[in-house]
Steps between C-alpha positions, in 0.01 A plus 500: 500500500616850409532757756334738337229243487516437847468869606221525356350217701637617782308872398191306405538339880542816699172625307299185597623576831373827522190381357461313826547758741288712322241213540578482831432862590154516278335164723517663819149666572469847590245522828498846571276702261662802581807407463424340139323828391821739566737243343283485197485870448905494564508243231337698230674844553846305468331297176318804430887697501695210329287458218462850438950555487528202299252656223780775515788255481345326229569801273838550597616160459320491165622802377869352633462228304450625193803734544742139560316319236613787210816609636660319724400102465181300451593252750605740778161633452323206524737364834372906677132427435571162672675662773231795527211227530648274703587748763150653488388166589682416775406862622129393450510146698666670752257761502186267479629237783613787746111678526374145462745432852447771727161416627624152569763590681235765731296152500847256587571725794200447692651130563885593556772733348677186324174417319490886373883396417426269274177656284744856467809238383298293237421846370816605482642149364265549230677794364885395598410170252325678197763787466815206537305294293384700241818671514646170417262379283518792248882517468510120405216526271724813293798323515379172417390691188701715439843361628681813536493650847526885329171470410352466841610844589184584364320320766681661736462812378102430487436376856762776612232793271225354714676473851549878476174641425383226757687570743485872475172521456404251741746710759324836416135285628582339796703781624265812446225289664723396794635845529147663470358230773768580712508901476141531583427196709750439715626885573201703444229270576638326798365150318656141528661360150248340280199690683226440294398855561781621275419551146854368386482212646369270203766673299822461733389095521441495111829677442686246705424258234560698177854671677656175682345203368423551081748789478774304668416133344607723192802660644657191612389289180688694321790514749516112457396499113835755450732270706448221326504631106829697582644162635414305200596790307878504691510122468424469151827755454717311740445092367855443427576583867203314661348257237199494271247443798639826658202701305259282662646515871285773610196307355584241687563696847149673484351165385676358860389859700126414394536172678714585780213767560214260483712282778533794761136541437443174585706579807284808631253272504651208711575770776211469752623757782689822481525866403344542193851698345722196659292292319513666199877538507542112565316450152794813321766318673407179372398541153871667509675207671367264222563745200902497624460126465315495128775770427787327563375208338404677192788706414741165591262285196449819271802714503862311401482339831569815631397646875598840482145609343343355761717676761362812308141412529547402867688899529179613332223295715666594821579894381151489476387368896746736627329784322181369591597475894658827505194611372317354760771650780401856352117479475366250734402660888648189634886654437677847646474723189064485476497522896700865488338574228169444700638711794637782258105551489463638808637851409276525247512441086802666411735278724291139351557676121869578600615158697304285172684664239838448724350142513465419114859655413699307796290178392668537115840431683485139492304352188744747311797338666316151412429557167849656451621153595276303335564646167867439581515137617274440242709661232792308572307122523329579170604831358102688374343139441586446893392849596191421306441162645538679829184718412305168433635311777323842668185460416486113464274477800250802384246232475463509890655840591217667318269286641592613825500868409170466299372329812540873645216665363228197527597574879447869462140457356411280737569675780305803362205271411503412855469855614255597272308182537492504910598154494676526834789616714650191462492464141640833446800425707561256323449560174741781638778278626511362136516805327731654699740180398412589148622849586849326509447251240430772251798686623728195417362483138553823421886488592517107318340705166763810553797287534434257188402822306865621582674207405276408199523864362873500579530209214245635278675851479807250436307339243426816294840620489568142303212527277573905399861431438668630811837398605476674800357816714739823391422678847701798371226489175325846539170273352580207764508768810222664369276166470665441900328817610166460320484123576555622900217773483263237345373335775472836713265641196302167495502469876374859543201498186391163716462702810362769376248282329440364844447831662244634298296196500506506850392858486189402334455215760557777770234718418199262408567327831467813659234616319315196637567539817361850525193447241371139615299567807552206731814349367764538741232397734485167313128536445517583098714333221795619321512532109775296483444480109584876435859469689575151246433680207719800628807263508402312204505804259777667688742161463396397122592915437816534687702171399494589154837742561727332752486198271549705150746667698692170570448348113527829329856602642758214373354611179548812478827506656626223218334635215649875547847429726587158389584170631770594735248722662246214566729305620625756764138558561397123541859522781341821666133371560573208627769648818252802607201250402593243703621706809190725481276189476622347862512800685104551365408170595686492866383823555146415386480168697661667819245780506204267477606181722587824794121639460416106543725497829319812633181366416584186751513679762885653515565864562120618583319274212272560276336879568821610632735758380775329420224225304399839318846586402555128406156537255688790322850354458298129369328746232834607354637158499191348312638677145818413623456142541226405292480716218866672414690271613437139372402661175893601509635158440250419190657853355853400501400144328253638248795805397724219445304284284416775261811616446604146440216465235584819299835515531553334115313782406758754691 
């Protein structure tokens, strides 16, 4: 049997799987009518949203299309519609499972918290397996075809089209509701979180499944989509070195991370007792544990005999938990650094703002010093095919670290259901205690999706410079420096047009809420009903309107800047992005996590609790960081990939 015959069984296997969890999830019955009413009217705003960008994205990858069948290649544009569809779909399953889940979670709690576990896990299992899977699935199906790895840029360069106007778009949602719930609620209003009094409540939960579960199915899809076709790509160039099955390697890695996942699912499961993000961990660590194993034996049967691939994949997979558990040491309230950032609240805003952005630029420290040596050690085991195998070694376990972040949100919603519902002190708790461990999970995905972006952008930029032509970088060309310093502002340009975006949707938000509260008679009283329709349609209109230029911003630049100042420009721009992209993107997300996980710590009863001052200052400093972390920065790491694949697919026209 072929391998690339066996991937796709092994795709084909991680879909049936999915499959089951999502049957799973849909058999358990819904008691609460309540309960069942709100999720169904979160479930058709998100549907309602979704449908409504991908009639948008539909044009643009048309139109994109066209433009690669007439002037670039026919094949490359039939590999990007792939690569668009496929990671609209995973963004859609995702989507679909995650407001099917939330209610059953609400409903799971009522027994125990590891019952709740389990519902919000399945959920987010669903969408670790289709993205892997169809990530997989895809590539082999173009290269079984095809049989030249150069073409499947273009399905990179699709799913990486979509994973920014997702993302982005999806950011500018969840974050203007969460912001506007927040502002008004919390501060002015004096009202507990997910308050069914607030108008912006229906929107916040709806955003949390547009922002972090379709919007980052699609970021990390393509973060594992791009690993994998710039591998191939890398091997295919280096088969004297490493032998003809060296193209096929990284197939055959993210063929072993799908099953390796699907075993530390299994694993979760088997663990009756314990904290829910011990638990969780023990399934990471052990999907990890047994991808070191396929590894080694993979690169010893594949590659010339030869280990030192596999000691780059092994650099890659553990680069990758060290990021993710300094991560963790930043954001979660369990360590020092959320703790003073909790007590920083109790002089007020300024001091949380100030000690948060400290936080996110000390936490850059190490995963620069990590990738730094990671990029090295891999170097020197396998020169760019090792740096690249690092990248997939990476992500080879996405299948169950994105379950585990996805698992996040499902958590959220059901702990807002709960409120809103009135199903219970207990059930809120802990529906609570689970998302507050999706707090951290979410955290830890972010930094696994920054660091592969660095290192697969790193060999993509690499890439470019072999496909225009380019010996190597002149830094004393005036065009080279030029492309440093415009490469460096890009991700300050398209961080700020994100946040900005953010802002004045959550200006709108702002206002109606308010307007609301003064015009309803009876509704801060509880005694008369919100119209939570009119605050949905705010963020709706407001997101589909303001993604539009962040993400031309992103795909418009490398082309302008190779068109009019060359290919040594681009290059030096594709160099610049990714440093200030990459730094800018982990201070965000630290900073963003921090601020949020310290209102959480407040709101437990530390420093005054909720109602407090220094919970009020804590409310103000999470608002900042919800651009930061959910909106700006993960939509960083997709811009440093997607820059790089365009310039790598118009550079024979430079």
């Amino acid at each position: 049997m072929s391998l690339e015959l066996l991937s796709i069984i092994i795709s084909l296997f991680g879909l049936s799987a999915a499959g089951f969890f999502y049957w799973r999830i849909n058999r358990i019955k819904v008691i609460d009518e309540k309960a069942k009413q709100i999720s169904q009217v979160i479930r058709e705003g998100a549907m309602a949203f979704l449908n409504k960008e991908y009639r948008v994205l539909i044009i643009f990858a048309v139109v994109v299309a066209v433009l690669l069948y007439f002037f670039i290649n026919p094949r490359i544009a039939i590999a990007f519609m792939l690569g668009a569809f496929l990671s609209g779909l995973a963004g859609n399953i995702g989507m679909r499972v995650a407001t099917l889940s939330n209610v059953r979670t609400a409903e799971a709690v009522k027994d125990n918290v590891k019952k709740g576990l389990q519902v919000a896990f399945d959920s987010g299992s669903v969408m670790g397996l289709a993205v892997v899977s169809l990530g997989l699935l895809g590539i082999v199906v173009l290269y079984y075809l095809f049989r030249d790895p150069q073409i499947i840029y273009g399905f990179g360069f699709g799913a990486s089209s979509i994973a920014i106007f997702a993302r982005v778009g999806g950011g500018i949602y969840t974050k203007a509701a969460d912001v506007g719930a927040d502002l008004v609620g919390k501060v002015e209003a004096g009202i507990p979180e997910d308050d069914p009094r607030n108008p912006a409540t229906i929107a916040d939960n709806v955003g949390d499944n547009v922002g972090d579960v379709a919007g980052m199915g699609a970021d990390l899809f393509e973060s594992y989509v791009d690993s994998i076709i710039v591998a191939m790509v890398l091997g295919a160039l280096g088969l004297g070195i490493f032998g003809a099955k060296a193209v096929v390697l990284p197939l055959a890695i993210a063929g072993g991370g799908i099953l390796a996942s699907l075993i530390g699912n299994l694993i979760i499961r088997l663990i009756k007792k314990g904290e829910p993000h011990n638990i969780l961990n023990a399934g990471i660590l052990s999907a990890s544990g047994i991808m070191i194993i396929f590894s080694y034996l993979a690169t010893k049967y594949l590659v010339n005999q030869s280990l030192s691939l596999f000691f780059a994949i092994l650099i890659g997979l553990v680069a990758g938990l060290i990021i993710g558990f300094i991560t963790e040491f930043y954001t979660s309230a369990k360590y020092k650094p959320t703790k003073e950032l909790s007590k920083a609240s109790e002089t007020g805003a300024a001091t949380n703002i100030i000690s948060g952005l400290a936080l996110g630029m000390q936490s850059t420290i190490v995963p620069v010093l990590v990738i730094a040596a990671a990029i090295l050690g891999a170097y020197k085991l396998g020169g760019l095919f090792g740096i690249a195998m690092a990248s997939v070694g990476m992500l080879s376990t996405l299948g169950i670290t994105l379950a585990t972040d996805c698992y996040g949100p499902v958590a959220d919603n059901a702990a807002g259901i709960a409120e809103m519902a009135k199903m219970g002190q207990q059930v809120r708790e802990r529906a609570e205690e689970l998302d507050a461990v999706g707090n951290t999970t979410a955290a830890i995905g972010k930094g696994l999706a920054i660091g592969s972006a660095a290192l697969t952008a790193l060999v993509l930029s690499i890439s470019y410079a072999q496909v225009a032509g380019l010996q190597f970088i002149d830094l004393n060309s005036p065009f080279v420096l030029s492309g440093l310093f415009i490469g460096g502002l890009l991700p300050f340009v398209f961080s700020a047009f994100a946040m900005k975006a953010v802002g004045r949707a959550a200006y709108a938000v702002v206002n109606e809420v308010r307007r609301q509260f003064k015009e309803i008679v009876g509704l801060k009283e509880g005694t008369a009903k919100p119209e939570y329709g009119k605050c949905v349609s705010i963020v709706t209109s407001a997101a589909l309107r303001q993604m539009i230029l962040p993400s031309l911003i992103a795909i418009l630049t490398p082309l302008l800047v190779g068109v009019f100042l060359g290919k040594e420009a681009l290059g030096g721009l594709l160099t610049g992005s990714i440093i200030t992209g990459f730094l800018l993107a982990i201070m965000m997300a630290n900073s963003g996590g921090a601020w949020d996980n310290a209102k959480k710590y407040i709101e437990a009863g530390n420093f005054g609790g909720k109602g407090s001052k220094p919970h009020e200052a804590a409310v103000i400093g999470d608002t900042v960081g919800d651009p930061f972390k959910d909106t700006a920065g993960p939509s960083l790491n997709i811009l440093i990939k997607l820059i790089s694949i365009i310039a790598i697919i118009i550079a024979p026209l430079l």
